[in-house]
CSV table of C-alpha atoms in Angstrom, one decimal:
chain,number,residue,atom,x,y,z
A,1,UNK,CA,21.1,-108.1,-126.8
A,2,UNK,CA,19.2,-109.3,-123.0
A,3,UNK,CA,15.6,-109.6,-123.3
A,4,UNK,CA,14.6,-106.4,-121.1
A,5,UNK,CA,18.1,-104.7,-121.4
A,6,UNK,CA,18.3,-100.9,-122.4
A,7,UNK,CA,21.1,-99.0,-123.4
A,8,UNK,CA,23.0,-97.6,-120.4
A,9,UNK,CA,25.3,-95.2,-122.0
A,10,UNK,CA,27.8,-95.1,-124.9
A,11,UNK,CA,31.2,-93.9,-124.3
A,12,UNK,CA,33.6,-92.8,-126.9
A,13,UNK,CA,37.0,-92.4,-126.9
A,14,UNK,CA,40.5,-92.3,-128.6
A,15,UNK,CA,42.3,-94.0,-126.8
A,16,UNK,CA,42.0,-93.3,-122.8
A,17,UNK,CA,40.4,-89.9,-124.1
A,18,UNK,CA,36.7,-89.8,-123.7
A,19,UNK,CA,35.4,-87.9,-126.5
A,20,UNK,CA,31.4,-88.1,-125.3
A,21,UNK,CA,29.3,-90.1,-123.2
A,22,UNK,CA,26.1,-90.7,-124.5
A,23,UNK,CA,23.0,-91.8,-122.7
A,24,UNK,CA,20.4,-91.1,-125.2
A,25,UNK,CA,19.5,-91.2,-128.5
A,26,UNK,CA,20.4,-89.8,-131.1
A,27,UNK,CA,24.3,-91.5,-129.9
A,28,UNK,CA,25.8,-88.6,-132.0
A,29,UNK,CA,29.0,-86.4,-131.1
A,30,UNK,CA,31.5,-84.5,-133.0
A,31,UNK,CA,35.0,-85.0,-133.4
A,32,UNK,CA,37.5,-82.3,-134.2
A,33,UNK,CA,40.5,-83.2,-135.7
A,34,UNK,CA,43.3,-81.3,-134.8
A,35,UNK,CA,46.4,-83.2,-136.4
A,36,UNK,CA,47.4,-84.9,-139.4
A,37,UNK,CA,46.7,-88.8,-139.7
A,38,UNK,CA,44.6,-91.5,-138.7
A,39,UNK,CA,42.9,-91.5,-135.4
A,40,UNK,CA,41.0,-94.6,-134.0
A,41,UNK,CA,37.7,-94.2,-132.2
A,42,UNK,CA,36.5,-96.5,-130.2
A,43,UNK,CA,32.9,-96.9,-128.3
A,44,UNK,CA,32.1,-98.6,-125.9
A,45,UNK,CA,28.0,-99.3,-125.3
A,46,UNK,CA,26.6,-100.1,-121.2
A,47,UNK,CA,23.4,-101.6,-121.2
A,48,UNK,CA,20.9,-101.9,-118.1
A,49,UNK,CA,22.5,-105.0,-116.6
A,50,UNK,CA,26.0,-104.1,-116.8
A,51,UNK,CA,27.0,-105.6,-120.4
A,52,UNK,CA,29.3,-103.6,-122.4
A,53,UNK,CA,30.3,-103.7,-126.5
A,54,UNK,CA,32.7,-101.8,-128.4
A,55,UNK,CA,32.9,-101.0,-132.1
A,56,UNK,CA,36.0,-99.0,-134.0
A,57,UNK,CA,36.2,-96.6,-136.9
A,58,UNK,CA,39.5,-94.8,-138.1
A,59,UNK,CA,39.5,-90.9,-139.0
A,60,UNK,CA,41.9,-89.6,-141.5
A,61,UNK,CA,43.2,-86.3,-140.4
A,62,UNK,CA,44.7,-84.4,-143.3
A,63,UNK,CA,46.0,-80.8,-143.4
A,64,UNK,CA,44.0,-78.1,-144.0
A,65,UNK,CA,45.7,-75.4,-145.7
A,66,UNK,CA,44.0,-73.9,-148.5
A,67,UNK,CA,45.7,-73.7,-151.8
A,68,UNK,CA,47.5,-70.4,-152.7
A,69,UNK,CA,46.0,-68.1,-156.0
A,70,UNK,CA,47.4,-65.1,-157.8
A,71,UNK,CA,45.9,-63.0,-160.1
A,72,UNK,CA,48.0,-60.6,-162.7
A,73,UNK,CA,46.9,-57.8,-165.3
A,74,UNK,CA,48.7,-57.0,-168.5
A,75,UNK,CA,48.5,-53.4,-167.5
A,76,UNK,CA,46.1,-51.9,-164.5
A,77,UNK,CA,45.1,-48.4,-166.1
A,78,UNK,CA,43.5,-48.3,-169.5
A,79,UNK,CA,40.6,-45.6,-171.2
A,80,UNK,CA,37.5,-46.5,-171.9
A,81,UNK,CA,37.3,-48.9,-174.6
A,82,UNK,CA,41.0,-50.5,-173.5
A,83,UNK,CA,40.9,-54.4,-172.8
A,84,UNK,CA,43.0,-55.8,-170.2
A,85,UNK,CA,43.6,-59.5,-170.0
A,86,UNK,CA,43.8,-61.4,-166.4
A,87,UNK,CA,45.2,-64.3,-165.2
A,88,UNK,CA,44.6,-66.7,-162.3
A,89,UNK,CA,46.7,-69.9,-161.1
A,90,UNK,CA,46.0,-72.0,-157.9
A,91,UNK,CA,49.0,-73.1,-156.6
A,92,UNK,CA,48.3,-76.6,-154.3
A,93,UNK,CA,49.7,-76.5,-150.6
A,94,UNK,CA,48.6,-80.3,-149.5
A,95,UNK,CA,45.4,-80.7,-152.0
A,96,UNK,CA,45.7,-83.3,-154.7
A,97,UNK,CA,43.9,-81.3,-157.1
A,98,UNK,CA,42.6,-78.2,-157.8
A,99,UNK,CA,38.9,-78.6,-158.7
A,100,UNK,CA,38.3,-75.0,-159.9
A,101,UNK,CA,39.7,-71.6,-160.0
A,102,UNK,CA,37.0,-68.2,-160.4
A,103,UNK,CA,38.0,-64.9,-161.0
A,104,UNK,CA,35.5,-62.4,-159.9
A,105,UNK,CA,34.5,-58.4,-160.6
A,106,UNK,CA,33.8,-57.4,-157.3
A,107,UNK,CA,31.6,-60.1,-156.1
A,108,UNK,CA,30.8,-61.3,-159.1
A,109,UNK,CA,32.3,-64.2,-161.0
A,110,UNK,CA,33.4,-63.3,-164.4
A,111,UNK,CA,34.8,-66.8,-165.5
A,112,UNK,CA,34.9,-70.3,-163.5
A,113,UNK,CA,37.5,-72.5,-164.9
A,114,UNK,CA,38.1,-76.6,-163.4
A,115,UNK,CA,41.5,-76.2,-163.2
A,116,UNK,CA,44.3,-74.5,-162.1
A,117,UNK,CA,44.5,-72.1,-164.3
A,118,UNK,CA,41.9,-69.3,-165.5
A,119,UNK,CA,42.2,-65.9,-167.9
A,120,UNK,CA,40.0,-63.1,-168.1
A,121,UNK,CA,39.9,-60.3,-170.9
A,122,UNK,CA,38.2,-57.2,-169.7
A,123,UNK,CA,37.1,-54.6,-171.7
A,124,UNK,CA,36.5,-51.3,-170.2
A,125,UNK,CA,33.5,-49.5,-171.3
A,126,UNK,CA,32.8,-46.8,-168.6
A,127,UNK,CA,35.3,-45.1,-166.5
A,128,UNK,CA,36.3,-45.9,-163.2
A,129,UNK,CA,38.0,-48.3,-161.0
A,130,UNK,CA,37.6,-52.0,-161.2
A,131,UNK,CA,38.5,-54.4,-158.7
A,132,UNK,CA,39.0,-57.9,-159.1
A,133,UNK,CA,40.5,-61.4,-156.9
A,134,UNK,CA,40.4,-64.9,-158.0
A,135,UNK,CA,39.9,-67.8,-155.7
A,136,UNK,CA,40.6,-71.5,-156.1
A,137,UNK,CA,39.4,-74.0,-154.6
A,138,UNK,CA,41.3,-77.6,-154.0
A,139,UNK,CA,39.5,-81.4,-154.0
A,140,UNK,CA,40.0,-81.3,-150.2
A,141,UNK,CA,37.4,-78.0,-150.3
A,142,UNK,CA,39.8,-75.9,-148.9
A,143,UNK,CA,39.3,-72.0,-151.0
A,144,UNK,CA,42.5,-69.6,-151.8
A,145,UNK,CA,42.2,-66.1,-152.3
A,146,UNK,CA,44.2,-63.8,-154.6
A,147,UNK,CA,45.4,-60.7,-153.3
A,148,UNK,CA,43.1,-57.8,-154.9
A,149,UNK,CA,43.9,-56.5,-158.9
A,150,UNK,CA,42.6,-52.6,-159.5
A,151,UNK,CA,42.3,-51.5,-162.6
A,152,UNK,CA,41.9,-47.8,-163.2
A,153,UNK,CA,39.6,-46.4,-166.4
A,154,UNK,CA,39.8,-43.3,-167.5
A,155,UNK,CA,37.7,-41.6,-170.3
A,156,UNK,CA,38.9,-40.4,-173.4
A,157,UNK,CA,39.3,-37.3,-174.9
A,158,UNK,CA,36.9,-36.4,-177.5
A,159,UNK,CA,37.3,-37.8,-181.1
A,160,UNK,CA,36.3,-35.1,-183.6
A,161,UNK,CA,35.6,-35.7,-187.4
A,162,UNK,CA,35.6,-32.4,-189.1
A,163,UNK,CA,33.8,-32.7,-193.0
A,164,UNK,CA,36.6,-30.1,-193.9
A,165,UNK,CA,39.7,-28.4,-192.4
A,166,UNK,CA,39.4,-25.5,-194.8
A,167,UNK,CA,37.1,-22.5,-196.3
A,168,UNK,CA,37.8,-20.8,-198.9
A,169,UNK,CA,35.1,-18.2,-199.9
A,170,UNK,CA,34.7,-14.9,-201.3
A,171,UNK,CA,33.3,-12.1,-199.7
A,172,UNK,CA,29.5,-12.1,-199.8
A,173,UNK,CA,29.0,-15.4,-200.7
A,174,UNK,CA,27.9,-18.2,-198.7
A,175,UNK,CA,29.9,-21.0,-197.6
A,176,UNK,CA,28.6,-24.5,-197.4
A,177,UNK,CA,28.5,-25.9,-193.9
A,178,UNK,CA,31.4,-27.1,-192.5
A,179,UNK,CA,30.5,-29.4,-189.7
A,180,UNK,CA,33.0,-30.7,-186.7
A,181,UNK,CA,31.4,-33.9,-185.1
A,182,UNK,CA,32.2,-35.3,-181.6
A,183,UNK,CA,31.8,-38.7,-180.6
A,184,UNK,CA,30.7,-37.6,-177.0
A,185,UNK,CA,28.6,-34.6,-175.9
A,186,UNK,CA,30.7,-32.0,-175.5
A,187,UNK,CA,31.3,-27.9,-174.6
A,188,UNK,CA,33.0,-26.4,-177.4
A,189,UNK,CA,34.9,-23.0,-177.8
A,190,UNK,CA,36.6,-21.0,-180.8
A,191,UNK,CA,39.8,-18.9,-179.9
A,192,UNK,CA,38.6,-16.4,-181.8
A,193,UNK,CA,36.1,-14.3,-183.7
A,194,UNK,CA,35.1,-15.5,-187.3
A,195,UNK,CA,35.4,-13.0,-189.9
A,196,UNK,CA,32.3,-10.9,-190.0
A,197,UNK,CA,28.8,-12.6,-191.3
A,198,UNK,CA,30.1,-16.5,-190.1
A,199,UNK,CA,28.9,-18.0,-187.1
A,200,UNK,CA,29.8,-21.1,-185.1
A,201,UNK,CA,27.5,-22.8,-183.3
A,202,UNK,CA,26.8,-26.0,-181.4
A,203,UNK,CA,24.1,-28.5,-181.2
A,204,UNK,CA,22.2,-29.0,-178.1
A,205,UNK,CA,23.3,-32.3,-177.5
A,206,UNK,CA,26.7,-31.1,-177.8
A,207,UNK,CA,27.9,-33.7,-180.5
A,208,UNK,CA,28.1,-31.0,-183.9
A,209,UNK,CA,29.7,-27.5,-184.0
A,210,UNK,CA,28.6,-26.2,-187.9
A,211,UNK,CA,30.2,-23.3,-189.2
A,212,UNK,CA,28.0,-21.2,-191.6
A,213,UNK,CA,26.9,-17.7,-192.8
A,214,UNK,CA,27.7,-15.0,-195.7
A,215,UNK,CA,31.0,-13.8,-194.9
A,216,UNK,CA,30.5,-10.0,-195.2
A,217,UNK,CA,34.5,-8.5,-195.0
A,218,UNK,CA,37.9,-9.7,-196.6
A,219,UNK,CA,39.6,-11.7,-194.4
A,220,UNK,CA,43.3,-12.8,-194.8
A,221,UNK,CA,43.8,-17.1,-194.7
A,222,UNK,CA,43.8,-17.7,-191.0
A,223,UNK,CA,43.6,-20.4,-188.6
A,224,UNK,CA,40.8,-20.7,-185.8
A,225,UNK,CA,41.1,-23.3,-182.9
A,226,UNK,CA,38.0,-25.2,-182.1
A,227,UNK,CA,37.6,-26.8,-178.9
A,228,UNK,CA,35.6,-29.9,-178.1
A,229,UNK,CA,35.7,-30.6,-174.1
A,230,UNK,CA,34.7,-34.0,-172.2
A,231,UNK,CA,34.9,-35.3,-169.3
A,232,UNK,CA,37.7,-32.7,-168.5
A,233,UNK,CA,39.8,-33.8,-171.5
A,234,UNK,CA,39.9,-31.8,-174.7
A,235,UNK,CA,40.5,-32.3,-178.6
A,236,UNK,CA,41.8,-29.7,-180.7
A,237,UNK,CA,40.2,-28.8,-183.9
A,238,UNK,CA,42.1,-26.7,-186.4
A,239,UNK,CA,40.4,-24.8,-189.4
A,240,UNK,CA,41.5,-22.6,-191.9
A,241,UNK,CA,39.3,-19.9,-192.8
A,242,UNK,CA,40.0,-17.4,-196.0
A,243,UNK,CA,38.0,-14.7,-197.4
A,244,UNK,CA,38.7,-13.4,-201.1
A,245,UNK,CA,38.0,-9.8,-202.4
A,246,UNK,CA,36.0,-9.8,-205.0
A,247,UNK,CA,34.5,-7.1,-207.4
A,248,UNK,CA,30.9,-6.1,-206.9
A,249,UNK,CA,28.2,-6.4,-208.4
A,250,UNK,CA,26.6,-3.6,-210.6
A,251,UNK,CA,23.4,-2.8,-211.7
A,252,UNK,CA,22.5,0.0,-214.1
A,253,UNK,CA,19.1,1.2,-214.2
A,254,UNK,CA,16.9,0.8,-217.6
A,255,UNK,CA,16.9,5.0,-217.6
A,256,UNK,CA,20.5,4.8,-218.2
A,257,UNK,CA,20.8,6.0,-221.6
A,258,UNK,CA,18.1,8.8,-221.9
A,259,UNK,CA,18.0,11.9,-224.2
A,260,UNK,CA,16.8,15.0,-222.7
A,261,UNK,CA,16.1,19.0,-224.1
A,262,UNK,CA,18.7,21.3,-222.9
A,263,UNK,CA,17.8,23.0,-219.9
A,264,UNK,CA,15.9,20.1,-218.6
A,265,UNK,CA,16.3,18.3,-215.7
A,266,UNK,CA,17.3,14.0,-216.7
A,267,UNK,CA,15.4,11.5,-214.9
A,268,UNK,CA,17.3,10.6,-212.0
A,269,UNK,CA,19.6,7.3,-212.9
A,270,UNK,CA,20.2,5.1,-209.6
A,271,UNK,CA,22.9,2.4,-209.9
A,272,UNK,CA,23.5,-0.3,-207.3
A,273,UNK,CA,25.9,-2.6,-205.5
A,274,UNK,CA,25.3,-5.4,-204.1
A,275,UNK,CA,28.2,-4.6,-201.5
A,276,UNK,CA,27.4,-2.0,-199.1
A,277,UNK,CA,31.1,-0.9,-198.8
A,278,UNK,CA,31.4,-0.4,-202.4
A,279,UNK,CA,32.8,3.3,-203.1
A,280,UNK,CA,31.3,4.9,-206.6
A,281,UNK,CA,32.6,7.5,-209.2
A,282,UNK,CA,31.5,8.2,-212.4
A,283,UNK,CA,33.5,9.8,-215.8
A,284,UNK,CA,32.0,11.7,-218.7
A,285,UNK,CA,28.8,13.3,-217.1
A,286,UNK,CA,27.8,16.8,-219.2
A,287,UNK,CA,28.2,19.7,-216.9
A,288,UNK,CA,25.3,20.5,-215.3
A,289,UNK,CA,24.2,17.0,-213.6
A,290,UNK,CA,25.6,15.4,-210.1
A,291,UNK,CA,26.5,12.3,-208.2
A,292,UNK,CA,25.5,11.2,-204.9
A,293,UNK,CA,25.9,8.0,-203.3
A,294,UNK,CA,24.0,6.9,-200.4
A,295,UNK,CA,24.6,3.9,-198.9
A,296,UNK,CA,24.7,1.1,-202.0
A,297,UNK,CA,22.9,3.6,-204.4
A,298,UNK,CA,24.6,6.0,-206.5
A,299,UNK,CA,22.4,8.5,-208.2
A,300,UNK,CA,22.8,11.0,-211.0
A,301,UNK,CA,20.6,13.9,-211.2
A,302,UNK,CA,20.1,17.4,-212.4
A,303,UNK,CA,20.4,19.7,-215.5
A,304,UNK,CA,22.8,19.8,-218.1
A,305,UNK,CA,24.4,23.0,-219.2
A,306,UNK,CA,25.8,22.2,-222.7
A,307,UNK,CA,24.6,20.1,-225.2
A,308,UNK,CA,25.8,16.9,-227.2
A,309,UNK,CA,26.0,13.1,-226.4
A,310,UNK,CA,27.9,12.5,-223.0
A,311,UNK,CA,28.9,8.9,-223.0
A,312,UNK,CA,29.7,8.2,-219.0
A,313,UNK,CA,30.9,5.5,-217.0
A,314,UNK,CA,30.4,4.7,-213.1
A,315,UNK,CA,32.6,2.9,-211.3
A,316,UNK,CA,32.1,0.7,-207.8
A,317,UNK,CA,34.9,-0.5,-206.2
A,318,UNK,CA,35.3,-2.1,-202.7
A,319,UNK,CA,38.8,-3.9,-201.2
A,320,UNK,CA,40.8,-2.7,-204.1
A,321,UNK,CA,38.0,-4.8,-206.9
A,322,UNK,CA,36.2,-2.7,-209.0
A,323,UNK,CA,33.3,-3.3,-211.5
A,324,UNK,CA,32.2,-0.8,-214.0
A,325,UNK,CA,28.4,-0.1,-215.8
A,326,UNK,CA,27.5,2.6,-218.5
A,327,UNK,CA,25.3,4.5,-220.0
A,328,UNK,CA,24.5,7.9,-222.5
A,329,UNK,CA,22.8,10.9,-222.1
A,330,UNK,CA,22.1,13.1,-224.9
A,331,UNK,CA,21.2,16.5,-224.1
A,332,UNK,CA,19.5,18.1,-227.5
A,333,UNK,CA,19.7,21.9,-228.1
A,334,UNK,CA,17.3,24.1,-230.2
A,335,UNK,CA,18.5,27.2,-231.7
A,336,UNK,CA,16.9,30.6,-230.8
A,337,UNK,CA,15.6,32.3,-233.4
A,338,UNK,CA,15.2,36.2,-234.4
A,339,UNK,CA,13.3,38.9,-236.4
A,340,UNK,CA,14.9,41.9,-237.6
A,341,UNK,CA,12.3,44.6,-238.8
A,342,UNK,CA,13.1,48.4,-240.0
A,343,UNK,CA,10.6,51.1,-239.6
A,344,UNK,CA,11.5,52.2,-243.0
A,345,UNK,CA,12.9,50.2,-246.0
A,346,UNK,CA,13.4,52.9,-248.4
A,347,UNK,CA,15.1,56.5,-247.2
A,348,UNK,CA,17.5,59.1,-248.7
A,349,UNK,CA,20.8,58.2,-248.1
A,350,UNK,CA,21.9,60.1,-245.0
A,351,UNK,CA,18.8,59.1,-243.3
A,352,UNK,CA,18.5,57.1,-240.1
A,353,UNK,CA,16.5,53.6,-239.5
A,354,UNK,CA,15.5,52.5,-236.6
A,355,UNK,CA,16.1,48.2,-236.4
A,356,UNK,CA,14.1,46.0,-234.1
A,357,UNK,CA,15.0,43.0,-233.3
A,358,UNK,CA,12.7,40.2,-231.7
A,359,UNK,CA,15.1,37.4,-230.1
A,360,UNK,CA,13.2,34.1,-229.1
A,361,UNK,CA,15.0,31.1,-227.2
A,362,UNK,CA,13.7,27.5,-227.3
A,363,UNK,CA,16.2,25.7,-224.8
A,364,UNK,CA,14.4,25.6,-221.7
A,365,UNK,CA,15.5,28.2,-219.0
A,366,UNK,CA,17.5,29.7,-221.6
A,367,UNK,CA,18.1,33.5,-221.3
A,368,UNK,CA,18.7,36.1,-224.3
A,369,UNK,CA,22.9,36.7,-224.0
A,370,UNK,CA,23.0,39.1,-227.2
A,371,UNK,CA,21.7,40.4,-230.6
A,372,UNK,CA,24.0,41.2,-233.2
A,373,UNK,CA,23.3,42.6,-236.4
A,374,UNK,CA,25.7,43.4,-238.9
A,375,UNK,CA,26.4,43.8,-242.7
A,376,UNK,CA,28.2,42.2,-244.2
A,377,UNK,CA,31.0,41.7,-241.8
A,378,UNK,CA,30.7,44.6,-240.3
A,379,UNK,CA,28.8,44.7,-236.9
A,380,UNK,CA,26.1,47.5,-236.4
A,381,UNK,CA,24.8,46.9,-233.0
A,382,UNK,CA,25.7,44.3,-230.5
A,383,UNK,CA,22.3,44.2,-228.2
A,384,UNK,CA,22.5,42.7,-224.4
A,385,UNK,CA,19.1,43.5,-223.2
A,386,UNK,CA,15.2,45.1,-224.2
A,387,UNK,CA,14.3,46.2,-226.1
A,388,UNK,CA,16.7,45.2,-229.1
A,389,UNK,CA,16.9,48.8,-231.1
A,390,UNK,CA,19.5,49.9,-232.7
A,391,UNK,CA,19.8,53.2,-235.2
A,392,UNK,CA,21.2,52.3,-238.3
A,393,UNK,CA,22.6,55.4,-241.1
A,394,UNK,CA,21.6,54.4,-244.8
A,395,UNK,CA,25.4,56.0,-246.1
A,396,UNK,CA,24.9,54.9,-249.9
A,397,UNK,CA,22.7,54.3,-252.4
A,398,UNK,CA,21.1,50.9,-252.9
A,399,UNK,CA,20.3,48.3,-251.2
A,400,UNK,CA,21.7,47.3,-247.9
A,401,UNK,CA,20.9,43.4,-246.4
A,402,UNK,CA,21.2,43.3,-242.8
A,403,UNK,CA,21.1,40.4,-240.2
A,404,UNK,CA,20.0,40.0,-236.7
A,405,UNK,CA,22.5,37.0,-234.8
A,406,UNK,CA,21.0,36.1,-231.3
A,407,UNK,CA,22.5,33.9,-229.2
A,408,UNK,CA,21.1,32.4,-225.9
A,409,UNK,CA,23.1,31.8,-222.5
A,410,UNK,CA,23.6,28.0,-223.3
A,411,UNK,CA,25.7,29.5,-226.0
């Protein structure tokens, strides 16, 4: 206030405590204060000549204890896809209010609430653990915080969606697809071997196992296992697999029915299964021909020894089913034929005449067996090989008829 006066120094104090003294600007200090309720500060300003003046303000000291939070779960373990629901409340120690409660995931803040009170519903999409705290904060800015909440996620097992539980198929034929579907990528295993001509197979990104194939044996209704593993858990997949007998299938050639000469050879006849296991026999073949199977053939071949039409059947049958094709074979026989000459046709009785007899067969590979020649009923000469000769006595008067019988080896 004095024309040519400077400031001295400043002095504050609460009461006969000297807080700072001051002798420059800025004439700032800090006060800490360390118990409840009002303190007065006083300072006191010096200038150059000795003049002092004084100026008060009050500081209210309040107590500083922060407010106290706790955060609760419903449940602290869950698989993926499980929600579990937090709650936070801020309980005041000495605050009037509580201007906002937070709770956080890790370090970040998941909800803010301005209140005393905030809920959180967490849902867990990927496995591991979680671990959240909630703080809360009071109008005097002093910040709680909850003790820590863990949650544990764990991954789930495998869901599978099969588009059957069940085949039913008869041998040889195929089945449709049967398709198991995960809803993870997953390793998959069968406890054991599919009847013969199925397979089972995954896809490569692990989410399908199909089923499939020609089943190629009878196989009794059983049930296979399959597996579908994730994340060290595993589903269980049951199927039930059956495989009916069923008769095969026969097919006759177009050379089936066929007439052939006797003596020569038929065309060969092949049948066939479709069923490689398929056992054949056949009924009513003429003497003279054969069967032989190889593999799904069956063939007939060869040469008939007697003649006539031979109606025959072949028969396939595999696991106790049995299917059945025909066919004729006619076999035709010609009849030899003979000549019967005399070197004399008219002689005195008592003479001798000499009979030739010239035998010709027609039936391929047929053989001469015998000439007869008789009269009447009464056999001259029965003739087994050349030349066919026989002497014949003329006993009576008048004429005298004789015949020449031959007969081949086909009979």
């Amino acid at each position: 206030k004095n024309s040519g006066a400077t400031v001295k120094k400043v002095v504050i104090t609460e009461g006969s405590t000297v807080i700072a003294t001051l002798t420059g600007a800025p004439y700032q200090a800090e006060y800490i204060v360390a118990t409840a309720g009002s303190h007065v500060l006083t300072a006191t300003v010096t200038d150059s000549y000795g003049y002092t003046g004084t100026n008060t303000v009050t500081v209210a000291g309040v107590d500083a204890t922060a407010p106290t939070v706790e955060l609760s779960a419903n449940k602290t373990a869950v698989n993926v896809g499980g929600i579990v629901t937090l709650t936070a409340n801020t309980t005041l120690t000495n605050g009037t209010s509580v201007t906002s409660t937070v709770i956080k995931n890790g370090t970040n803040a998941v909800v803010t609430n301005n209140g005393a009170s905030a809920s959180y519903e967490f849902t867990a999409r990927y496995a591991g653990t979680y671990k959240f705290t909630a703080e809360g904060t009071d109008n005097n800015g002093m910040t709680g915080t909850s003790d820590v909440v863990t949650i544990t996620v764990s991954p789930n097992a495998p869901v599978l969606t099969a588009t059957a539980t069940a085949i039913t198929v008869n041998k040889l034929s195929a089945v449709t697809a049967l398709k198991i579907m995960s809803d993870s990528a997953a390793t998959w295993t069968i406890d054991k071997a599919l009847p013969a001509g199925l397979t089972g197979t995954a896809s490569a990104d692990g989410l399908t196992y199909t089923i499939s194939g020609t089943p190629t044996a009878v196989s009794a209704s059983s049930v296979y296992t399959i597996s579908a593993t994730a994340n060290e858990l595993t589903t269980e997949q049951p199927v039930t697999i059956t495989v009916n007998a069923v008769a095969p299938v026969v097919t006759a050639p177009s050379n089936a029915t066929q007439d052939v000469a006797l003596g020569e050879a038929i065309g060969n006849i092949s049948f066939s299964s479709n069923d490689a296991d398929a056992v054949f026999s056949v009924d009513g073949l003429p003497a003279g021909l054969k069967a032989t199977q190889s593999g799904n053939t069956y063939i007939i071949s060869g040469t008939a020894t007697a003649a006539g039409e031979f109606t025959y059947t072949v028969t396939a049958t595999v696991d106790g089913k049995s299917a059945t094709k025909s066919g004729v074979i006619t076999i035709v026989a010609t009849a030899p034929t003979v000549t019967l000459s005399a070197d004399k046709t008219s002689v005195i009785t008592g003479s001798k005449v000499t009979l030739t007899a010239t035998p010709v067969v027609k039936n391929s590979g047929a053989t001469v067996k015998k000439v007869v020649i008789t009269e009447g009923s009464t056999v001259i000469a029965t003739l087994t090989g050349a030349p066919y000769q026989a002497e014949y006595t003329v006993a009576t008067a008048g004429s005298h008829v004789l015949t020449a019988t031959v007969t081949d080896s086909y009979g």
